[in-house]
Each structure stands twice: as structure tokens, then as C-alpha cells.
Amino acid sequence: MTPGPYESESRWNDPPLENEAVMIESNDDEDRAWDRHGETMSKADANEELEKIRPVQKGRKKKAPSKWQKNLSSTLSTWYPASWRSGSAEGNNTSISDDETIENSTNNTSLHASGETNSTLNYTLGNSLDTPPGPSLYRSAPRIAKCTISFSYNPVYERALRTHDAHNQLHNYPLYINREPILDDVWTKPAWILEILLHELARPAAERLEWLFWMDADTVLLNPHIPIAAFLPPESGGFEDVHLVVAHDFNGLNNGVFALRVCRWSVQLLLAVLAFPHYRPEHFLLFRDQSAMEELLKEPRFARHSVTAPQRWFNAYQGEHNETLAPFQVRRGDFLVHFAGVGDREQRMRYWLDRAEQHLPDWEIEYKQTSYPTEARDFWAEVAAEREARTKRLENVKARVKDMDELVQRRMEEFQDRLSQEEREKLAEERKHVSEVVDKEETKEDPDKIEEALQKLREAARPLNEQAEKARKVLLKEAQDAIFKAQDSTMKYAGTAEVNHELTETDEKLSRLKELVLQSSWKKDDVKESIEELRSAHASLKEKVEVVEEKKKKEEEEEAKAEEEKKTQRQAEEAKGNEAKEKQEKQAEEARKMAEEIDQW
């Protein structure tokens, strides 16, 4: 069968090609090569050594299958790597016997007993994607495939790749391995993932993969029972927009292992990673493609679709249980161990490969018996809470932007003539900018960017607000004057029955105006209206009071007049009485005198 664009023929029983047997490096014009233990040797010695390896490979003993392998062989029909069978296979979904499954799976992951293999691990790709994978033993999961690159045959890395065999078989994961450089240096990595993504997106949606799981070749899988779906966002709960799950170490992002959703967003991310050194040459990339991805994930358009998971989940570093383990170090039952940036990498990998190839029961723990289910539930609940809080914050800042813009619009209509030309232009510019930030795809979901634009708008609106504050103070003084005058009148005429209606109405308007001016924020039009209403009620009160007072005055004048008349009458009567009295007294006096005169006579 002719290999497709994503296929490479299996050569498990074929003589290895020269570039598979040895890795030639130029070092002071001397040919050097890796031997089967990863040490350097001459090319001639390496080829001689390979002749010794071949018969050992063909005659190696069958290792007794472990318990989980026996259970697995009778349960699954899965996509088998082409290298698990001799000769060509018509696709990866070919059924094989239980004995073949046990023998091949065990042999391919137990190479330390007979030396490291001189053959590269090749997987048939293209046609294997024509049939969707079967269900997982653990739960319904998205369709997932692994991918990696491994150039220039290295026996230690080949052993590491074979630790994935049982995991791939158990969970129906195809593995894409690229053996040829696409771009210079490590940039083949994003290019290879991008190639697979484009291939998948060209297929009907119902047939394509949903997630790709990248792992560097220097990873050793320790527990095949852990499904990759354990690390992915839940299918419910609003995580449909999470397209990337990564881990960080003490240096920041480590993209040696990560999960990437098969979607257009992922294509945009990888295109941006590949373009980064060309379009941003001034940016120093310490860890090359990894640093480029880390910088891009700081941008809102990518950041809001990625999640940083605990490093130990799928990107743990080595550690032993007789040591004090850090949170990022591997523990029994964990998924894999990654040897990123270590100096004696191959020596350390051999140590862990020997452990992984033993399939020890205290390391290969059933998924449900590990801490992963609880950790994943708690982690994604926390992520959901953080995303909800972020959503509320975003809604809040957008609401404040709307309120601010409306306030500026109202105040501009009234006070723009009091601003200079420069102040008006600056304010118009910032209003346009904040509108663009809220609407722009790259920033519309970033509350920090919107908050920053809102702050700039506030600064530009300061002269306008100062003018509005001056007018506010003038209006506030008018309100206070109206309040004081109305209060004086209501206190003065309280209890006057004739003006009870007017007093009640004035009290109501007075209370409303007081409530308005005591608020931290009030609308000028509302205060103006309330002032006018209070003034009108107060005026009505005063008019009614004047009528009442006039009436009282008139009544008092009439009463005074009547009293005066009575007084005059009394005085006249008193004068008349006095006059009569005086007359009587005079007559009496005259009579007395006459009597005296008579007596004298």
C-alpha cells in the first residue's frame, strides 16, 4: 500500500536504513554516531554493533503479560500502530488475535532486556483517520490523537516513544510521528502540528479529530490507565471556548506537553508562532518556539482561550518518594515524566524507562483510584468561578463605559462651548478610542484593556467635568436657597389651618429636593425641576398666606373701628353723665348756700 501524505511505511522487520541505524553528526570533521546505549562511537563500529542487535531482536523472549494487558486484549479493538505487526497492514483498525496483542504490546515496551532497538517507531497515519476511534474504557471522550517529532534515530527516544504503545492501545489514540525536518531547528514542531490540524479541518466535521495531544520525545509515559480526556475541559459548563491546555514551570510556559483543540483558533495560534521570529525579529526568543507561544498567549485574543493546568498532571518532572516532592514532581500513579532541560537527559531517561517498562502495579494505577478525578473536578470548578468573575467584571466595565459616554454626551451638549478646541478634540479622540476597544475583536473581551481606555477617557473629560462641576455648584446653591426659604415659611405658618393644603404640598416638594441634593450623583435636570416645583409650591403658600393675612388685617381693622366707636360712645356717655353730675352738684351747692343765707337771716 502506498503511504499517504500522513503515512510512513512500517520497517520493523526490514533492514534499517542508514539514517535509522546511526545518527551522523559533524564534529571536527570526524564521523560520530550513537550506539544502542546512547554513547558515541564511530560509524563503522555502530554498523557492526547493529549486526549484533538484529538477531537478538528477532529471538527475544516473550515477556509474561501483566493483568491489565490480559484484560485489555480481550476488550478492545483499536487502531494499531503499523509497527506492532510485521508487514504492511490495511489501515490501523485491523483486528489481531489476543496473543498477538499481548506479545507485541509487551515486546514493544520492554526493550531494556535485550538492548535498545535499532529501528525507528513508525505509525501509519492517513488512512487511520478514516474510521473514528472506539469508546474509552473509562468514559465517553472526545476523539484525540497524539503527535510528536523524532529526527535522527536515537535509541533512548525510541524506547520513550514505545512507552506510549499500551496507552494508545488502551484508549484508541493514534500517534503522529514526523521523522523529517520541515523547518529549521525546533520550528518543525509547530509546523508539524499545523500540518495535522489543516489535514483534519479539511475533513467533514463528523469525521475529524477534536483534540491533538503534543508530547516531546523526551517524555516517558508511566501510567497508561490515565486518559488524556482527564486533562481536557468538561464538555459542559461553558468551556467550549477553551482551545488550549498548557502547563507552566519555573521558567514560565513549557510547551513540551499540551492539548490543542482541532479548530481554526489553533491554526491562527500556530501560524502566529511560526511568523513570530520573522515579524518580530527584535524580540529575543530564549526558548525559540516555546517563547514565541508564551508571548502570544499573553495577548487577549489567545489568552482568553487557553487554560494553564497543574504541571504535574501531564508535564511532571522527575522526583523520588524518598525525597520531599515539589508540586511539579511526578508521583506514583501519575501520567508521565518529562525531562526538559536536564543535562544528563539520556541517563535519567534510561532510569525511568527501566521503571516504566516493568509495568509496576504501584505506578500503573487505575484512573479512578488516582487523585486525577478529584483534582480535575476541583480545578475546572475553580476555572469556571474565575471565568464567571471575569465575565461579571467585563460586564461591569462595559456598563461603566456606556454610562461615561452618555454622561460626556449630555455635558458636551451643555458645556462644550466652554472648552477649548484642543480639549474638545482630545475628548472626541478618546471617546472614539474607547468605542474601538470595546468593539475590537482583540480587546472586546479584555476588561483590563477596556478599563485602561476608560481611564484615558476620564482624563480627557476632566475639563468638561470641571465646567459641569462649576455649574453644579451654582445649581446646588440655588437649591439650598430654595430649601432655606421654604423651610422658613413652613416653620412660620405651621399650624395655620387656612394654609394646611399649601403647607403639605410645600413640605413634599421640599423633601424631594433635599433627597436629590443629598445624593452623591444627581442629574441637573432633575434638580432644576425639583427647585422649580419647590419654588412654585412655596409661592402658592405665600400667596395664600398673604390672602389670609389680608383678611385677618381687615377683620382686625373692623374690630378696632368698632371698638373705637364703642369707646367714643362710652366717652360721650361718661361726659354727659359727668355734666349732669356737675349740674346737680352745682344746684346742690347753690341750694346749700341759699340755706345758709336763710339761716343767717
Coordinates of C-alpha atoms in Angstrom, one line a residue:
M1 CA 0.0 0.0 0.0
T2 CA 1.4 3.4 -1.0
P3 CA 1.8 5.7 2.0
G4 CA -0.5 8.7 2.1
P5 CA 0.7 12.2 2.9
Y6 CA 0.5 11.4 6.6
E7 CA 1.8 7.9 6.4
S8 CA 5.2 6.2 6.7
E9 CA 5.7 2.5 6.0
S10 CA 6.5 0.2 8.8
R11 CA 10.0 -1.2 8.6
W12 CA 10.0 -3.2 11.8
N13 CA 11.3 -6.4 10.1
D14 CA 13.1 -4.6 7.3
P15 CA 16.9 -3.8 7.4
P16 CA 17.2 -0.3 8.9
L17 CA 18.2 2.5 6.6
E18 CA 21.5 4.1 7.3
N19 CA 19.9 7.2 8.9
E20 CA 17.9 4.9 11.1
A21 CA 20.8 2.9 12.3
V22 CA 23.1 5.7 13.2
M23 CA 22.8 9.5 13.7
I24 CA 25.7 11.1 11.9
E25 CA 27.0 14.4 13.3
S26 CA 29.8 16.7 12.0
N27 CA 32.3 17.1 14.8
D28 CA 35.7 18.3 13.9
D29 CA 35.4 16.5 10.5
E30 CA 35.1 13.2 12.3
D31 CA 32.0 10.9 11.8
R32 CA 30.4 10.1 15.1
A33 CA 27.3 8.0 15.9
W34 CA 25.1 6.9 18.7
D35 CA 25.4 3.3 19.8
R36 CA 22.5 1.3 21.2
H37 CA 23.1 2.7 24.7
G38 CA 23.2 6.3 23.5
E39 CA 27.0 6.6 23.7
T40 CA 29.1 8.0 20.8
M41 CA 31.1 5.6 18.6
S42 CA 32.4 5.5 15.1
K43 CA 30.2 4.9 12.2
A44 CA 31.9 1.6 11.4
D45 CA 31.6 0.3 14.9
A46 CA 28.0 1.4 15.0
N47 CA 27.1 -0.6 11.9
E48 CA 29.0 -3.6 13.3
E49 CA 27.1 -3.2 16.6
L50 CA 23.8 -3.2 14.7
E51 CA 24.5 -6.5 13.1
K52 CA 24.7 -7.9 16.7
I53 CA 21.4 -6.4 17.6
R54 CA 19.3 -7.8 14.7
P55 CA 19.3 -11.4 15.7
V56 CA 18.7 -10.5 19.3
Q57 CA 15.6 -8.6 18.3
K58 CA 14.1 -11.5 16.3
G59 CA 14.8 -14.0 19.0
R60 CA 13.9 -12.1 22.1
K61 CA 11.7 -13.8 24.7
K62 CA 8.1 -13.1 25.2
K63 CA 7.6 -11.4 28.5
A64 CA 4.7 -12.5 30.6
P65 CA 1.7 -10.2 30.1
S66 CA 0.5 -8.1 33.1
K67 CA -3.0 -8.3 34.4
W68 CA -4.2 -5.1 32.7
Q69 CA -2.8 -6.3 29.4
K70 CA -4.8 -9.5 29.6
N71 CA -8.0 -7.6 30.3
L72 CA -7.2 -5.1 27.6
S73 CA -6.5 -7.8 24.9
S74 CA -10.0 -9.3 25.3
T75 CA -11.8 -5.9 25.4
L76 CA -10.5 -3.6 22.8
S77 CA -10.5 -3.4 19.0
T78 CA -8.4 -0.3 18.4
W79 CA -6.1 1.5 15.9
Y80 CA -2.9 -0.4 16.0
P81 CA 0.4 1.2 15.0
A82 CA 1.8 -0.3 11.9
S83 CA 5.0 -1.2 13.8
W84 CA 3.0 -3.6 16.0
R85 CA 2.6 -6.1 13.2
S86 CA 5.1 -7.4 10.7
G87 CA 4.5 -6.5 7.1
S88 CA 2.0 -3.9 5.9
A89 CA -1.4 -3.5 7.4
E90 CA -4.5 -2.3 5.6
G91 CA -5.1 0.6 8.0
N92 CA -4.7 0.8 11.7
N93 CA -8.1 -0.6 12.7
T94 CA -7.1 -4.2 11.7
S95 CA -8.1 -6.8 14.2
I96 CA -5.4 -9.1 15.6
S97 CA -5.6 -12.0 18.0
D98 CA -5.3 -11.7 21.7
D99 CA -1.9 -13.5 21.7
E100 CA -0.6 -11.1 19.1
T101 CA -1.8 -8.1 21.1
I102 CA -0.2 -9.2 24.3
E103 CA 3.0 -10.3 22.7
N104 CA 3.5 -7.2 20.5
S105 CA 2.4 -4.7 23.2
T106 CA 4.7 -6.3 25.8
N107 CA 7.7 -6.7 23.4
N108 CA 7.5 -3.2 22.2
T109 CA 7.6 -1.7 25.6
S110 CA 10.2 -4.0 27.2
L111 CA 13.3 -3.3 25.2
H112 CA 15.8 -2.9 28.0
A113 CA 16.2 -6.7 28.4
S114 CA 17.8 -7.1 25.0
G115 CA 19.2 -3.7 24.4
E116 CA 17.7 -0.6 22.8
T117 CA 16.2 -1.2 19.3
N118 CA 17.9 0.0 16.1
S119 CA 14.6 0.5 14.4
T120 CA 12.5 3.7 14.5
L121 CA 8.9 3.6 15.5
N122 CA 6.6 4.4 12.6
Y123 CA 2.9 4.8 12.6
T124 CA 0.5 4.6 9.7
L125 CA -1.3 7.9 9.5
G126 CA -3.5 9.0 6.6
N127 CA -5.9 6.0 6.4
S128 CA -6.1 5.5 10.1
L129 CA -8.2 8.7 10.4
D130 CA -10.9 7.3 8.1
T131 CA -12.5 5.4 11.0
P132 CA -13.4 7.1 14.2
P133 CA -11.8 5.6 17.4
G134 CA -13.7 3.3 19.6
P135 CA -15.0 4.3 23.1
S136 CA -12.7 4.6 26.1
L137 CA -12.8 2.1 28.9
Y138 CA -13.3 4.9 31.3
R139 CA -15.8 7.4 29.9
S140 CA -17.0 8.9 26.7
A141 CA -14.3 11.2 25.5
P142 CA -13.5 13.5 22.5
R143 CA -11.6 11.9 19.7
I144 CA -8.0 12.5 20.5
A145 CA -4.7 11.8 18.7
K146 CA -1.1 12.3 19.9
C147 CA 1.7 13.9 17.9
T148 CA 5.4 14.4 18.2
I149 CA 8.6 14.6 16.2
S150 CA 11.8 12.5 16.4
F151 CA 14.6 13.0 13.9
S152 CA 17.9 11.3 13.5
Y153 CA 17.4 8.0 15.2
N154 CA 18.2 8.0 19.0
P155 CA 17.5 4.6 20.7
V156 CA 16.7 6.3 24.1
Y157 CA 14.0 8.4 22.5
E158 CA 12.7 5.3 20.6
R159 CA 12.3 3.5 23.9
A160 CA 10.5 6.5 25.3
L161 CA 8.1 6.6 22.3
R162 CA 7.3 2.9 22.9
T163 CA 6.1 3.6 26.4
H164 CA 3.1 5.1 24.7
D165 CA 2.1 1.9 23.0
A166 CA 0.0 0.4 25.7
H167 CA -1.6 3.8 26.4
N168 CA -2.5 4.3 22.7
Q169 CA -4.0 0.8 22.5
L170 CA -6.0 1.1 25.7
H171 CA -7.6 4.4 24.7
N172 CA -7.6 4.2 20.9
Y173 CA -5.1 7.1 20.4
P174 CA -3.4 7.3 17.0
L175 CA 0.1 8.7 17.2
Y176 CA 1.6 11.0 14.5
I177 CA 5.3 10.9 14.4
N178 CA 7.2 13.2 12.0
R179 CA 10.7 11.8 11.0
E180 CA 11.8 14.5 8.6
P181 CA 12.5 18.2 9.4
I182 CA 10.0 20.6 7.9
L183 CA 11.7 23.9 9.0
D184 CA 15.0 24.8 10.7
D185 CA 15.7 23.8 14.2
V186 CA 12.7 23.4 16.6
W187 CA 10.3 25.2 14.3
T188 CA 9.3 21.9 12.7
K189 CA 7.3 21.3 15.9
P190 CA 4.6 24.0 15.3
A191 CA 4.8 23.3 11.5
W192 CA 4.0 19.6 12.1
I193 CA 1.1 20.3 14.4
L194 CA -0.2 22.9 11.9
E195 CA 0.0 20.3 9.1
I196 CA -2.1 17.8 11.1
L197 CA -4.6 20.5 12.0
L198 CA -5.1 21.6 8.4
H199 CA -5.4 18.0 7.3
E200 CA -8.2 17.4 10.0
L201 CA -10.0 20.6 9.3
A202 CA -10.2 19.7 5.6
R203 CA -12.3 16.7 6.6
P204 CA -16.0 16.6 7.4
A205 CA -16.7 17.8 11.0
A206 CA -18.2 14.5 12.0
E207 CA -15.0 12.6 10.9
R208 CA -12.3 14.9 12.2
L209 CA -10.4 14.6 15.5
E210 CA -11.4 17.0 18.2
W211 CA -8.1 17.3 20.1
L212 CA -4.4 16.9 19.5
F213 CA -2.1 16.0 22.3
W214 CA 1.5 17.0 21.8
M215 CA 4.3 15.5 23.8
D216 CA 8.1 16.0 23.3
A217 CA 10.1 12.9 22.5
D218 CA 11.8 13.2 25.9
T219 CA 8.7 12.1 27.8
V220 CA 8.2 8.7 29.4
L221 CA 4.7 7.5 29.9
L222 CA 4.3 5.9 33.3
N223 CA 0.6 5.1 33.7
P224 CA -1.3 4.0 30.6
H225 CA -4.6 4.0 32.6
I226 CA -4.8 7.8 32.6
P227 CA -7.0 9.0 29.6
I228 CA -6.0 12.3 28.0
A229 CA -9.6 13.3 28.4
A230 CA -8.9 13.7 32.1
F231 CA -6.9 16.8 31.4
L232 CA -9.4 18.4 28.9
P233 CA -12.1 20.9 29.8
P234 CA -15.5 19.4 30.6
E235 CA -17.9 19.0 27.7
S236 CA -20.5 21.1 29.7
G237 CA -20.1 24.1 31.8
G238 CA -19.3 26.8 29.3
F239 CA -15.8 25.6 28.3
E240 CA -16.4 25.4 24.6
D241 CA -14.1 28.3 24.0
V242 CA -11.1 26.7 25.8
H243 CA -8.9 25.5 22.9
L244 CA -5.5 25.0 24.6
V245 CA -4.5 23.4 27.9
V246 CA -0.9 24.0 28.8
A247 CA 1.4 23.8 31.9
H248 CA 3.9 26.2 33.3
D249 CA 7.2 25.5 35.2
F250 CA 9.6 27.8 37.0
N251 CA 10.6 29.4 33.7
G252 CA 7.0 30.1 32.6
L253 CA 5.3 28.3 29.8
N254 CA 6.6 24.8 29.0
N255 CA 5.0 23.5 25.8
G256 CA 6.7 20.1 25.9
V257 CA 3.3 18.6 26.5
F258 CA 0.0 20.3 25.8
A259 CA -3.5 19.6 24.4
L260 CA -4.8 21.6 21.5
R261 CA -8.3 21.6 20.1
V262 CA -8.8 21.0 16.4
C263 CA -10.2 24.3 15.3
R264 CA -9.5 27.5 13.4
W265 CA -8.2 29.2 16.5
S266 CA -5.5 26.7 16.9
V267 CA -4.4 27.3 13.3
Q268 CA -4.2 31.0 14.0
L269 CA -2.1 30.4 17.0
L270 CA 0.4 28.1 15.2
L271 CA 0.6 30.5 12.3
A272 CA 1.4 33.3 14.7
V273 CA 4.0 31.2 16.4
L274 CA 5.7 30.4 13.1
A275 CA 5.5 34.0 11.9
F276 CA 6.8 35.4 15.2
P277 CA 10.6 35.4 14.5
H278 CA 10.0 37.0 11.1
Y279 CA 7.6 39.7 12.0
R280 CA 9.0 40.4 15.5
P281 CA 12.8 40.0 14.9
E282 CA 13.6 42.4 17.7
H283 CA 12.1 40.1 20.3
F284 CA 14.6 37.7 21.9
L285 CA 13.2 34.2 22.0
L286 CA 15.1 32.4 24.7
F287 CA 13.3 29.1 24.2
R288 CA 12.5 29.7 20.5
D289 CA 9.0 28.4 19.6
Q290 CA 8.1 28.0 23.2
S291 CA 9.0 31.6 24.0
A292 CA 7.0 32.7 20.9
M293 CA 4.0 30.8 22.0
E294 CA 4.3 32.2 25.6
E295 CA 4.4 35.8 24.3
L296 CA 1.4 35.2 22.0
L297 CA -0.6 33.7 24.9
K298 CA -0.3 37.0 26.7
E299 CA -2.4 38.6 24.0
P300 CA -6.1 38.7 24.8
R301 CA -7.1 37.0 21.5
F302 CA -5.2 33.9 22.6
A303 CA -5.1 34.2 26.3
R304 CA -8.9 34.0 26.8
H305 CA -9.0 30.6 25.0
S306 CA -6.2 29.0 26.9
V307 CA -6.0 27.4 30.4
T308 CA -2.9 26.7 32.5
A309 CA -3.3 23.3 34.2
P310 CA -1.3 22.0 37.2
Q311 CA 2.1 21.0 35.8
R312 CA 2.1 17.6 37.5
W313 CA -1.0 16.5 35.6
F314 CA 0.7 15.8 32.3
N315 CA 4.1 17.6 32.3
A316 CA 5.7 16.4 35.6
Y317 CA 9.4 16.5 36.2
Q318 CA 11.3 13.6 37.9
G319 CA 11.3 13.1 41.6
E320 CA 11.6 10.2 44.1
H321 CA 9.3 9.4 47.0
N322 CA 12.2 9.3 49.4
E323 CA 12.6 13.0 48.7
T324 CA 10.5 16.0 49.5
L325 CA 8.4 16.3 46.3
A326 CA 7.6 19.6 44.9
P327 CA 4.2 20.2 43.4
F328 CA 5.6 19.8 39.9
Q329 CA 7.3 16.4 40.5
V330 CA 5.9 13.1 39.5
R331 CA 4.2 10.7 41.9
R332 CA 3.2 7.1 41.7
G333 CA 0.1 6.8 39.5
D334 CA 0.9 10.0 37.6
F335 CA 0.7 10.1 33.8
L336 CA 4.2 10.8 32.6
V337 CA 7.5 12.3 33.4
H338 CA 9.2 15.0 31.2
F339 CA 13.0 15.5 31.0
A340 CA 13.0 19.1 29.9
G341 CA 16.3 21.0 30.2
V342 CA 18.2 18.4 32.1
G343 CA 22.0 17.9 31.4
D344 CA 22.3 14.1 31.6
R345 CA 18.9 13.6 30.0
E346 CA 19.5 10.2 28.4
Q347 CA 21.0 8.7 31.6
R348 CA 18.0 9.9 33.5
M349 CA 15.6 8.7 30.8
R350 CA 17.1 5.2 30.9
Y351 CA 16.4 5.0 34.7
W352 CA 12.8 5.9 34.2
L353 CA 12.4 3.8 31.1
D354 CA 13.5 0.8 33.1
R355 CA 10.9 1.6 35.6
A356 CA 8.1 2.2 33.0
E357 CA 8.9 -1.0 31.1
Q358 CA 8.3 -3.1 34.2
H359 CA 4.7 -2.1 34.4
L360 CA 4.8 -1.9 38.1
P361 CA 1.3 -2.1 39.8
D362 CA 2.2 0.8 42.2
W363 CA 2.8 3.0 39.2
E364 CA 0.1 1.8 36.8
I365 CA -2.9 2.6 39.0
E366 CA -6.4 2.6 37.7
Y367 CA -7.6 6.1 36.8
K368 CA -10.4 6.2 39.2
Q369 CA -8.1 5.2 42.1
T370 CA -5.8 8.2 41.4
S371 CA -6.2 11.8 42.5
Y372 CA -6.9 12.9 39.0
P373 CA -10.7 12.8 39.0
T374 CA -10.9 14.9 42.2
E375 CA -8.2 17.3 41.1
A376 CA -9.8 17.8 37.7
R377 CA -13.2 18.4 39.2
D378 CA -11.9 20.9 41.7
F379 CA -9.6 22.6 39.1
W380 CA -12.3 23.1 36.5
A381 CA -14.8 24.3 39.1
E382 CA -12.2 26.9 40.1
V383 CA -11.6 27.9 36.5
A384 CA -15.4 28.2 36.0
A385 CA -15.6 30.5 39.0
E386 CA -12.7 32.6 37.8
R387 CA -14.3 32.9 34.3
E388 CA -17.6 33.9 35.8
A389 CA -15.9 36.6 37.9
R390 CA -14.1 37.8 34.8
T391 CA -17.4 37.9 32.9
K392 CA -19.1 39.9 35.6
R393 CA -16.1 42.3 35.7
L394 CA -16.3 42.6 31.9
E395 CA -20.0 43.4 32.0
N396 CA -19.4 45.9 34.8
V397 CA -16.6 47.8 33.0
K398 CA -18.6 47.9 29.7
A399 CA -21.6 49.3 31.6
R400 CA -19.4 52.0 33.1
V401 CA -18.1 52.8 29.7
K402 CA -21.7 53.2 28.4
D403 CA -22.6 55.4 31.4
M404 CA -19.5 57.5 31.0
D405 CA -20.1 58.0 27.3
E406 CA -23.7 59.1 27.9
L407 CA -22.6 61.5 30.6
V408 CA -20.0 63.0 28.3
Q409 CA -22.6 63.4 25.6
R410 CA -25.0 65.2 27.9
R411 CA -22.4 67.5 29.3
M412 CA -21.0 68.3 25.8
E413 CA -24.4 69.4 24.7
E414 CA -24.5 71.9 27.5
F415 CA -20.9 72.9 28.2
Q416 CA -18.8 72.3 25.0
D417 CA -18.7 76.0 24.3
R418 CA -16.8 76.5 27.5
L419 CA -14.0 74.1 26.3
S420 CA -11.0 75.0 24.1
Q421 CA -10.7 73.5 20.7
E422 CA -7.8 71.2 21.8
E423 CA -9.9 69.9 24.8
R424 CA -12.9 69.1 22.5
E425 CA -10.6 67.3 20.0
K426 CA -8.9 65.3 22.7
L427 CA -12.2 64.3 24.2
A428 CA -13.6 63.2 20.9
E429 CA -10.5 61.1 20.2
E430 CA -10.7 59.3 23.5
R431 CA -14.4 58.6 23.0
K432 CA -13.6 57.0 19.7
H433 CA -10.7 55.0 21.1
V434 CA -12.8 53.5 24.0
S435 CA -15.5 52.6 21.5
E436 CA -13.0 50.8 19.3
V437 CA -11.5 48.9 22.3
V438 CA -15.0 47.7 23.3
D439 CA -15.8 46.6 19.7
K440 CA -12.4 45.3 18.5
E441 CA -12.1 41.6 18.4
E442 CA -8.7 41.6 20.0
T443 CA -9.7 43.6 23.0
K444 CA -13.5 43.4 23.5
E445 CA -13.2 40.5 26.0
D446 CA -10.3 42.1 27.9
P447 CA -11.5 44.0 30.9
D448 CA -8.0 45.4 31.6
K449 CA -7.8 47.0 28.2
I450 CA -11.3 48.4 28.4
E451 CA -10.5 49.7 31.9
E452 CA -7.4 51.4 30.6
A453 CA -9.3 53.1 27.7
L454 CA -12.0 54.2 30.1
Q455 CA -9.4 55.8 32.4
K456 CA -8.0 57.7 29.4
L457 CA -11.5 58.9 28.6
R458 CA -11.9 60.1 32.2
E459 CA -8.7 62.1 31.9
A460 CA -9.8 63.7 28.6
A461 CA -13.2 64.6 30.1
R462 CA -11.6 66.4 33.1
P463 CA -12.0 70.0 31.7
L464 CA -15.6 69.2 30.8
N465 CA -16.3 67.8 34.2
E466 CA -14.8 70.9 35.8
Q467 CA -17.2 73.1 33.9
A468 CA -20.0 70.8 34.9
E469 CA -18.9 70.9 38.5
K470 CA -19.0 74.7 38.5
A471 CA -22.5 74.7 37.1
R472 CA -23.3 72.0 39.6
K473 CA -22.2 74.3 42.5
V474 CA -24.3 77.1 41.2
L475 CA -27.3 74.9 40.9
L476 CA -26.6 73.5 44.3
K477 CA -26.6 77.0 45.8
E478 CA -29.9 77.7 44.1
A479 CA -31.3 74.5 45.6
Q480 CA -30.0 75.4 49.1
D481 CA -31.6 78.9 48.9
A482 CA -34.9 77.5 47.8
I483 CA -34.7 75.0 50.7
F484 CA -33.9 77.5 53.3
K485 CA -36.7 79.9 52.3
A486 CA -39.3 77.2 52.1
Q487 CA -38.3 75.8 55.4
D488 CA -38.6 79.3 57.0
S489 CA -42.1 79.7 55.6
T490 CA -43.3 76.2 56.6
M491 CA -42.0 76.7 60.2
K492 CA -43.5 80.2 60.4
Y493 CA -47.0 79.2 59.2
A494 CA -47.1 75.7 60.7
G495 CA -50.5 75.2 62.4
T496 CA -52.3 77.8 60.3
A497 CA -55.4 75.9 59.4
E498 CA -56.2 78.1 56.4
V499 CA -53.0 77.1 54.6
N500 CA -52.8 73.4 55.6
H501 CA -53.1 72.2 51.9
E502 CA -50.3 74.6 50.7
L503 CA -48.1 73.6 53.7
T504 CA -48.4 69.9 52.8
E505 CA -47.6 70.5 49.2
T506 CA -44.6 72.6 50.0
D507 CA -43.3 70.0 52.5
E508 CA -43.5 67.3 49.9
K509 CA -41.5 69.4 47.3
L510 CA -39.0 70.3 50.0
S511 CA -38.4 66.7 51.0
R512 CA -37.9 65.7 47.3
L513 CA -35.3 68.4 46.7
K514 CA -33.5 67.5 49.9
E515 CA -33.2 63.9 48.8
L516 CA -31.9 64.8 45.4
V517 CA -29.1 67.2 46.6
L518 CA -28.1 64.7 49.3
Q519 CA -27.4 62.0 46.6
S520 CA -23.7 61.5 45.6
S521 CA -24.7 61.8 42.0
W522 CA -27.7 63.6 40.6
K523 CA -29.0 64.9 37.3
K524 CA -29.0 68.6 36.8
D525 CA -32.4 68.5 35.0
D526 CA -34.0 66.6 38.0
V527 CA -32.6 69.2 40.5
K528 CA -33.7 72.1 38.3
E529 CA -37.2 70.6 38.0
S530 CA -37.3 70.0 41.8
I531 CA -36.2 73.5 42.5
E532 CA -38.9 75.0 40.3
E533 CA -41.5 72.7 41.9
L534 CA -40.5 73.8 45.4
R535 CA -40.4 77.5 44.4
S536 CA -43.9 77.2 42.8
A537 CA -45.3 75.5 45.9
H538 CA -43.6 78.0 48.2
A539 CA -45.1 80.8 46.1
S540 CA -48.5 79.3 46.4
L541 CA -48.1 79.1 50.1
K542 CA -47.0 82.7 50.3
E543 CA -49.9 83.9 48.2
K544 CA -52.4 82.0 50.3
V545 CA -50.7 83.4 53.5
E546 CA -51.0 86.9 52.1
V547 CA -54.7 86.4 51.4
V548 CA -55.2 85.0 54.9
E549 CA -53.2 87.8 56.5
E550 CA -55.1 90.5 54.5
K551 CA -58.4 89.0 55.6
K552 CA -57.2 88.9 59.2
K553 CA -55.9 92.5 58.9
K554 CA -59.2 93.7 57.6
E555 CA -61.1 91.9 60.3
E556 CA -58.8 93.4 62.9
E557 CA -59.3 96.8 61.5
E558 CA -63.0 96.4 61.6
E559 CA -62.8 95.2 65.1
A560 CA -60.6 98.1 66.0
K561 CA -63.0 100.5 64.4
A562 CA -66.0 99.0 66.3
E563 CA -64.0 99.2 69.5
E564 CA -63.2 102.8 68.9
E565 CA -66.8 103.6 68.2
K566 CA -67.8 101.9 71.4
K567 CA -65.1 103.8 73.2
T568 CA -66.3 107.1 71.8
Q569 CA -69.8 106.3 72.8
R570 CA -68.7 105.4 76.2
Q571 CA -66.7 108.5 76.5
A572 CA -69.7 110.6 75.3
E573 CA -72.0 108.9 77.8
E574 CA -69.4 109.4 80.5
A575 CA -69.1 113.1 79.6
K576 CA -72.9 113.5 79.6
G577 CA -73.1 111.8 83.0
N578 CA -70.3 114.0 84.4
E579 CA -72.1 117.1 83.1
A580 CA -75.3 116.1 84.8
K581 CA -73.5 115.3 87.9
E582 CA -71.7 118.6 87.9
K583 CA -75.0 120.4 87.3
Q584 CA -76.6 118.5 90.2
E585 CA -73.6 119.3 92.4
K586 CA -73.8 122.9 91.4
Q587 CA -77.5 123.0 92.1
A588 CA -76.9 121.3 95.4
E589 CA -74.2 123.8 96.2
E590 CA -76.4 126.7 95.3
A591 CA -79.2 125.2 97.5
R592 CA -76.8 124.8 100.4
K593 CA -75.7 128.4 100.1
M594 CA -79.3 129.6 100.0
A595 CA -80.0 127.6 103.0
E596 CA -77.1 129.1 104.8
E597 CA -78.1 132.6 103.8
I598 CA -81.6 132.0 105.1
D599 CA -80.3 130.7 108.3
Q600 CA -78.3 133.9 108.7
W601 CA -81.3 136.0 108.2

